[in-house]
mmCIF file of N, CA, C and O in Angstrom:
data_model
loop_
_atom_site.group_PDB
_atom_site.id
_atom_site.type_symbol
_atom_site.label_atom_id
_atom_site.label_comp_id
_atom_site.label_asym_id
_atom_site.label_seq_id
_atom_site.Cartn_x
_atom_site.Cartn_y
_atom_site.Cartn_z
ATOM 1 N N UNK N 958 0.788 -0.952 -0.013
ATOM 2 C CA UNK N 958 -0.272 0.112 0.022
ATOM 3 C C UNK N 958 0.843 0.907 0.131
ATOM 4 O O UNK N 958 2.013 1.271 0.633
ATOM 5 N N UNK N 959 0.637 2.148 -0.831
ATOM 6 C CA UNK N 959 1.380 3.430 -0.985
ATOM 7 C C UNK N 959 1.093 4.343 0.320
ATOM 8 O O UNK N 959 -0.097 4.504 0.932
ATOM 9 N N UNK N 960 2.156 5.291 0.598
ATOM 10 C CA UNK N 960 1.987 6.264 1.557
ATOM 11 C C UNK N 960 1.422 7.203 0.947
ATOM 12 O O UNK N 960 1.600 7.829 0.098
ATOM 13 N N UNK N 961 0.393 8.106 1.867
ATOM 14 C CA UNK N 961 -0.354 9.661 1.569
ATOM 15 C C UNK N 961 1.006 10.529 1.273
ATOM 16 O O UNK N 961 1.742 10.463 1.982
ATOM 17 N N UNK N 962 0.815 11.447 0.448
ATOM 18 C CA UNK N 962 1.590 12.456 0.255
ATOM 19 C C UNK N 962 1.437 13.694 1.486
ATOM 20 O O UNK N 962 -0.032 13.654 1.658
ATOM 21 N N UNK N 963 2.427 14.266 1.758
ATOM 22 C CA UNK N 963 2.124 15.286 2.904
ATOM 23 C C UNK N 963 2.421 16.369 2.500
ATOM 24 O O UNK N 963 2.935 17.569 3.259
ATOM 25 N N UNK N 964 2.417 16.684 1.403
ATOM 26 C CA UNK N 964 2.763 17.864 0.651
ATOM 27 C C UNK N 964 1.837 18.419 -0.333
ATOM 28 O O UNK N 964 1.028 17.232 -0.831
ATOM 29 N N UNK N 965 1.656 19.350 -0.826
ATOM 30 C CA UNK N 965 0.678 19.975 -1.864
ATOM 31 C C UNK N 965 1.307 19.797 -3.325
ATOM 32 O O UNK N 965 2.581 20.224 -3.175
ATOM 33 N N UNK N 966 0.343 19.370 -3.999
ATOM 34 C CA UNK N 966 1.087 19.163 -5.492
ATOM 35 C C UNK N 966 0.392 20.407 -6.407
ATOM 36 O O UNK N 966 -0.313 20.880 -6.029
ATOM 37 N N UNK N 967 0.995 20.161 -7.507
ATOM 38 C CA UNK N 967 0.723 21.879 -8.157
ATOM 39 C C UNK N 967 -0.606 21.631 -9.052
ATOM 40 O O UNK N 967 -0.557 20.086 -9.625
ATOM 41 N N UNK N 968 -1.307 22.167 -9.166
ATOM 42 C CA UNK N 968 -2.873 21.752 -9.835
ATOM 43 C C UNK N 968 -2.626 21.921 -11.234
ATOM 44 O O UNK N 968 -1.715 22.365 -11.888
ATOM 45 N N UNK N 969 -3.435 20.871 -11.935
ATOM 46 C CA UNK N 969 -3.362 20.721 -13.248
ATOM 47 C C UNK N 969 -4.133 21.749 -14.216
ATOM 48 O O UNK N 969 -5.180 21.933 -13.740
ATOM 49 N N UNK N 970 -3.504 22.308 -15.056
ATOM 50 C CA UNK N 970 -4.270 23.525 -15.987
ATOM 51 C C UNK N 970 -4.832 22.787 -16.903
ATOM 52 O O UNK N 970 -4.082 22.140 -17.905
ATOM 53 N N UNK N 971 -6.154 22.807 -17.308
ATOM 54 C CA UNK N 971 -6.893 22.273 -18.391
ATOM 55 C C UNK N 971 -7.508 23.281 -19.362
ATOM 56 O O UNK N 971 -7.551 24.386 -18.782
ATOM 57 N N UNK N 972 -7.473 23.198 -20.446
ATOM 58 C CA UNK N 972 -7.892 24.318 -21.424
ATOM 59 C C UNK N 972 -9.338 24.503 -21.391
ATOM 60 O O UNK N 972 -10.030 23.613 -20.771
ATOM 61 N N UNK N 973 -9.907 25.786 -21.511
ATOM 62 C CA UNK N 973 -11.085 26.245 -21.394
ATOM 63 C C UNK N 973 -11.747 26.327 -22.676
ATOM 64 O O UNK N 973 -11.762 27.621 -23.095
ATOM 65 N N UNK N 974 -12.116 25.138 -23.230
ATOM 66 C CA UNK N 974 -12.721 25.257 -24.613
ATOM 67 C C UNK N 974 -13.941 25.840 -24.632
ATOM 68 O O UNK N 974 -14.631 26.302 -25.640
ATOM 69 N N UNK N 975 -14.638 25.868 -23.362
ATOM 70 C CA UNK N 975 -16.207 26.597 -23.241
ATOM 71 C C UNK N 975 -16.236 28.139 -23.532
ATOM 72 O O UNK N 975 -17.177 28.617 -24.044
ATOM 73 N N UNK N 976 -14.807 28.755 -23.795
ATOM 74 C CA UNK N 976 -15.081 30.249 -24.118
ATOM 75 C C UNK N 976 -14.816 30.410 -25.784
ATOM 76 O O UNK N 976 -14.990 31.556 -26.139
ATOM 77 N N UNK N 977 -14.937 29.211 -26.270
ATOM 78 C CA UNK N 977 -14.627 29.425 -27.834
ATOM 79 C C UNK N 977 -16.018 30.147 -28.264
ATOM 80 O O UNK N 977 -17.174 29.364 -27.661
ATOM 81 N N UNK N 978 -16.453 31.040 -29.275
ATOM 82 C CA UNK N 978 -17.798 31.394 -29.462
ATOM 83 C C UNK N 978 -18.416 30.143 -30.462
ATOM 84 O O UNK N 978 -17.790 29.091 -30.886
ATOM 85 N N UNK N 979 -19.900 30.011 -30.394
ATOM 86 C CA UNK N 979 -20.488 28.945 -31.037
ATOM 87 C C UNK N 979 -20.327 29.155 -32.348
ATOM 88 O O UNK N 979 -20.309 30.308 -33.020
ATOM 89 N N UNK N 980 -20.150 28.326 -33.278
ATOM 90 C CA UNK N 980 -20.152 28.274 -34.822
ATOM 91 C C UNK N 980 -21.397 28.717 -35.453
ATOM 92 O O UNK N 980 -22.251 28.265 -34.787
ATOM 93 N N UNK N 981 -21.326 29.608 -36.354
ATOM 94 C CA UNK N 981 -22.485 29.985 -37.169
ATOM 95 C C UNK N 981 -23.155 29.088 -37.868
ATOM 96 O O UNK N 981 -22.078 28.570 -38.669
ATOM 97 N N UNK N 982 -24.383 29.122 -37.965
ATOM 98 C CA UNK N 982 -24.632 28.054 -39.397
ATOM 99 C C UNK N 982 -24.231 28.586 -40.807
ATOM 100 O O UNK N 982 -24.316 29.763 -40.693
ATOM 101 N N UNK N 983 -24.099 27.610 -41.840
ATOM 102 C CA UNK N 983 -23.667 28.221 -42.944
ATOM 103 C C UNK N 983 -24.981 28.377 -43.802
ATOM 104 O O UNK N 983 -26.098 27.696 -43.636
ATOM 105 N N UNK N 984 -24.596 29.581 -44.377
ATOM 106 C CA UNK N 984 -25.953 30.237 -45.201
ATOM 107 C C UNK N 984 -26.662 29.233 -45.963
ATOM 108 O O UNK N 984 -25.927 28.624 -46.834
ATOM 109 N N UNK N 985 -27.912 29.062 -46.004
ATOM 110 C CA UNK N 985 -28.709 28.355 -46.867
ATOM 111 C C UNK N 985 -28.446 26.899 -46.740
ATOM 112 O O UNK N 985 -29.070 25.927 -47.473
ATOM 113 N N UNK N 986 -27.988 26.325 -45.702
ATOM 114 C CA UNK N 986 -27.532 24.814 -45.152
ATOM 115 C C UNK N 986 -29.053 24.541 -44.371
ATOM 116 O O UNK N 986 -28.899 24.837 -43.277
ATOM 117 N N UNK N 987 -29.811 23.706 -44.794
ATOM 118 C CA UNK N 987 -30.991 23.167 -43.849
ATOM 119 C C UNK N 987 -30.497 22.500 -42.816
ATOM 120 O O UNK N 987 -30.974 22.672 -41.484
ATOM 121 N N UNK N 988 -29.550 21.792 -42.803
ATOM 122 C CA UNK N 988 -28.904 20.989 -41.874
ATOM 123 C C UNK N 988 -28.231 21.722 -40.700
ATOM 124 O O UNK N 988 -28.483 21.358 -39.302
ATOM 125 N N UNK N 989 -27.209 22.926 -40.932
ATOM 126 C CA UNK N 989 -27.091 23.821 -39.991
ATOM 127 C C UNK N 989 -27.995 24.674 -39.443
ATOM 128 O O UNK N 989 -28.109 24.715 -38.089
ATOM 129 N N UNK N 990 -29.261 24.878 -40.020
ATOM 130 C CA UNK N 990 -30.302 25.775 -39.350
ATOM 131 C C UNK N 990 -31.083 24.801 -38.495
ATOM 132 O O UNK N 990 -31.264 25.473 -37.297
ATOM 133 N N UNK N 991 -31.131 23.536 -38.820
ATOM 134 C CA UNK N 991 -31.768 22.614 -37.718
ATOM 135 C C UNK N 991 -30.802 22.508 -36.632
ATOM 136 O O UNK N 991 -31.481 22.399 -35.488
ATOM 137 N N UNK N 992 -29.600 22.452 -36.866
ATOM 138 C CA UNK N 992 -28.611 22.272 -35.881
ATOM 139 C C UNK N 992 -28.764 23.383 -34.859
ATOM 140 O O UNK N 992 -28.698 23.479 -33.753
ATOM 141 N N UNK N 993 -28.846 24.588 -35.525
ATOM 142 C CA UNK N 993 -28.845 25.945 -34.588
ATOM 143 C C UNK N 993 -30.069 25.952 -33.521
ATOM 144 O O UNK N 993 -30.080 26.353 -32.715
ATOM 145 N N UNK N 994 -31.276 25.507 -34.396
ATOM 146 C CA UNK N 994 -32.549 25.189 -33.630
ATOM 147 C C UNK N 994 -32.746 24.377 -32.601
ATOM 148 O O UNK N 994 -32.920 24.657 -31.228
ATOM 149 N N UNK N 995 -32.028 23.248 -32.602
ATOM 150 C CA UNK N 995 -31.740 22.165 -31.542
ATOM 151 C C UNK N 995 -30.981 22.875 -30.451
ATOM 152 O O UNK N 995 -31.169 22.867 -29.373
ATOM 153 N N UNK N 996 -29.741 23.521 -31.046
ATOM 154 C CA UNK N 996 -28.740 23.953 -30.002
ATOM 155 C C UNK N 996 -29.326 25.103 -29.240
ATOM 156 O O UNK N 996 -29.137 25.052 -27.816
ATOM 157 N N UNK N 997 -30.274 25.930 -29.765
ATOM 158 C CA UNK N 997 -31.000 27.093 -28.968
ATOM 159 C C UNK N 997 -31.888 26.369 -28.079
ATOM 160 O O UNK N 997 -31.892 26.684 -26.824
ATOM 161 N N UNK N 998 -32.771 25.642 -28.374
ATOM 162 C CA UNK N 998 -33.660 24.830 -27.494
ATOM 163 C C UNK N 998 -32.780 24.030 -26.493
ATOM 164 O O UNK N 998 -33.356 24.108 -25.204
ATOM 165 N N UNK N 999 -32.025 23.471 -26.561
ATOM 166 C CA UNK N 999 -31.039 22.644 -25.465
ATOM 167 C C UNK N 999 -30.368 23.715 -24.737
ATOM 168 O O UNK N 999 -30.545 23.212 -23.652
ATOM 169 N N UNK N 1000 -29.640 25.014 -24.954
ATOM 170 C CA UNK N 1000 -29.388 25.720 -24.131
ATOM 171 C C UNK N 1000 -30.676 26.475 -23.344
ATOM 172 O O UNK N 1000 -30.218 26.410 -22.129
ATOM 173 N N UNK N 1001 -31.567 26.674 -23.764
ATOM 174 C CA UNK N 1001 -32.510 27.169 -22.939
ATOM 175 C C UNK N 1001 -33.202 26.048 -22.064
ATOM 176 O O UNK N 1001 -33.529 26.446 -20.768
ATOM 177 N N UNK N 1002 -32.759 24.894 -22.344
ATOM 178 C CA UNK N 1002 -33.365 23.667 -21.325
ATOM 179 C C UNK N 1002 -31.959 23.275 -20.554
ATOM 180 O O UNK N 1002 -32.347 22.257 -19.657
ATOM 181 N N UNK N 1003 -30.917 23.992 -20.576
ATOM 182 C CA UNK N 1003 -29.955 23.636 -19.885
ATOM 183 C C UNK N 1003 -28.832 22.219 -19.878
ATOM 184 O O UNK N 1003 -28.184 22.036 -19.386
ATOM 185 N N UNK N 1004 -29.436 21.780 -21.550
ATOM 186 C CA UNK N 1004 -28.746 20.532 -21.759
ATOM 187 C C UNK N 1004 -27.432 20.708 -22.694
ATOM 188 O O UNK N 1004 -27.338 21.067 -23.984
ATOM 189 N N UNK N 1005 -26.390 21.358 -21.920
ATOM 190 C CA UNK N 1005 -24.964 21.404 -22.506
ATOM 191 C C UNK N 1005 -24.484 20.575 -23.617
ATOM 192 O O UNK N 1005 -23.481 20.982 -24.151
ATOM 193 N N UNK N 1006 -24.573 19.287 -23.093
ATOM 194 C CA UNK N 1006 -24.201 18.329 -23.902
ATOM 195 C C UNK N 1006 -24.524 18.260 -25.141
ATOM 196 O O UNK N 1006 -24.198 18.082 -26.516
ATOM 197 N N UNK N 1007 -25.984 18.499 -25.277
ATOM 198 C CA UNK N 1007 -26.597 18.742 -26.689
ATOM 199 C C UNK N 1007 -26.093 19.875 -27.368
ATOM 200 O O UNK N 1007 -25.776 19.849 -28.648
ATOM 201 N N UNK N 1008 -25.786 21.111 -26.771
ATOM 202 C CA UNK N 1008 -25.112 22.122 -27.271
ATOM 203 C C UNK N 1008 -23.702 21.935 -27.624
ATOM 204 O O UNK N 1008 -23.581 22.374 -28.802
ATOM 205 N N UNK N 1009 -23.094 21.117 -27.025
ATOM 206 C CA UNK N 1009 -21.726 20.792 -27.362
ATOM 207 C C UNK N 1009 -21.653 19.948 -28.852
ATOM 208 O O UNK N 1009 -20.824 20.137 -29.566
ATOM 209 N N UNK N 1010 -22.546 19.032 -28.784
ATOM 210 C CA UNK N 1010 -22.628 18.094 -29.867
ATOM 211 C C UNK N 1010 -23.020 19.068 -31.014
ATOM 212 O O UNK N 1010 -22.574 18.406 -32.195
ATOM 213 N N UNK N 1011 -24.253 19.878 -31.241
ATOM 214 C CA UNK N 1011 -24.413 20.386 -32.169
ATOM 215 C C UNK N 1011 -23.263 21.492 -32.725
ATOM 216 O O UNK N 1011 -23.072 21.232 -33.977
ATOM 217 N N UNK N 1012 -22.514 22.070 -31.817
ATOM 218 C CA UNK N 1012 -21.090 22.838 -32.395
ATOM 219 C C UNK N 1012 -20.296 22.006 -32.855
ATOM 220 O O UNK N 1012 -19.761 22.404 -34.040
ATOM 221 N N UNK N 1013 -20.173 20.476 -32.689
ATOM 222 C CA UNK N 1013 -19.081 19.791 -33.205
ATOM 223 C C UNK N 1013 -19.729 19.551 -34.549
ATOM 224 O O UNK N 1013 -18.915 19.744 -35.456
ATOM 225 N N UNK N 1014 -21.084 19.045 -34.623
ATOM 226 C CA UNK N 1014 -21.553 18.847 -36.035
ATOM 227 C C UNK N 1014 -21.500 20.167 -36.788
ATOM 228 O O UNK N 1014 -21.184 20.017 -38.237
ATOM 229 N N UNK N 1015 -21.439 21.450 -36.378
ATOM 230 C CA UNK N 1015 -21.638 22.104 -37.291
ATOM 231 C C UNK N 1015 -20.186 22.904 -37.368
ATOM 232 O O UNK N 1015 -20.031 23.216 -38.832
ATOM 233 N N UNK N 1016 -19.186 22.448 -36.612
ATOM 234 C CA UNK N 1016 -17.791 22.923 -37.033
ATOM 235 C C UNK N 1016 -17.434 21.725 -38.141
ATOM 236 O O UNK N 1016 -16.457 22.035 -38.827
ATOM 237 N N UNK N 1017 -17.877 20.597 -38.142
ATOM 238 C CA UNK N 1017 -17.596 19.749 -39.409
ATOM 239 C C UNK N 1017 -18.192 19.929 -40.490
ATOM 240 O O UNK N 1017 -18.352 18.989 -41.619
ATOM 241 N N UNK N 1018 -18.997 20.989 -40.670
ATOM 242 C CA UNK N 1018 -19.564 20.976 -41.593
ATOM 243 C C UNK N 1018 -18.795 20.757 -43.365
ATOM 244 O O UNK N 1018 -17.956 21.312 -43.110
ATOM 245 N N UNK N 1019 -19.345 20.236 -44.363
ATOM 246 C CA UNK N 1019 -20.384 19.657 -44.523
ATOM 247 C C UNK N 1019 -20.528 17.980 -44.448
ATOM 248 O O UNK N 1019 -21.362 17.654 -44.190
ATOM 249 N N UNK N 1020 -19.362 17.497 -43.555
ATOM 250 C CA UNK N 1020 -19.268 15.813 -43.494
ATOM 251 C C UNK N 1020 -19.909 15.781 -42.013
ATOM 252 O O UNK N 1020 -20.393 14.604 -41.726
ATOM 253 N N UNK N 1021 -20.245 16.793 -41.152
ATOM 254 C CA UNK N 1021 -20.883 16.790 -39.854
ATOM 255 C C UNK N 1021 -22.123 16.684 -39.703
ATOM 256 O O UNK N 1021 -22.651 15.935 -39.083
ATOM 257 N N UNK N 1022 -22.842 16.588 -40.687
ATOM 258 C CA UNK N 1022 -24.469 16.632 -40.655
ATOM 259 C C UNK N 1022 -24.715 16.243 -42.112
ATOM 260 O O UNK N 1022 -24.203 16.338 -43.091
#
């Protein structure tokens, strides 16, 4: 069994991807328009997982949807 440490370790710094702006829907693309609508409803309902998923699909346009 290992012994617990008696000193503080340096915290790990993680990137804050949440500060990136949401991607804009591509003009004239029905798929992007639907993803933007789903994202808006998900954000209003507090479903940030779906918001993130929609952002990933929109960033991968056109192969994302």
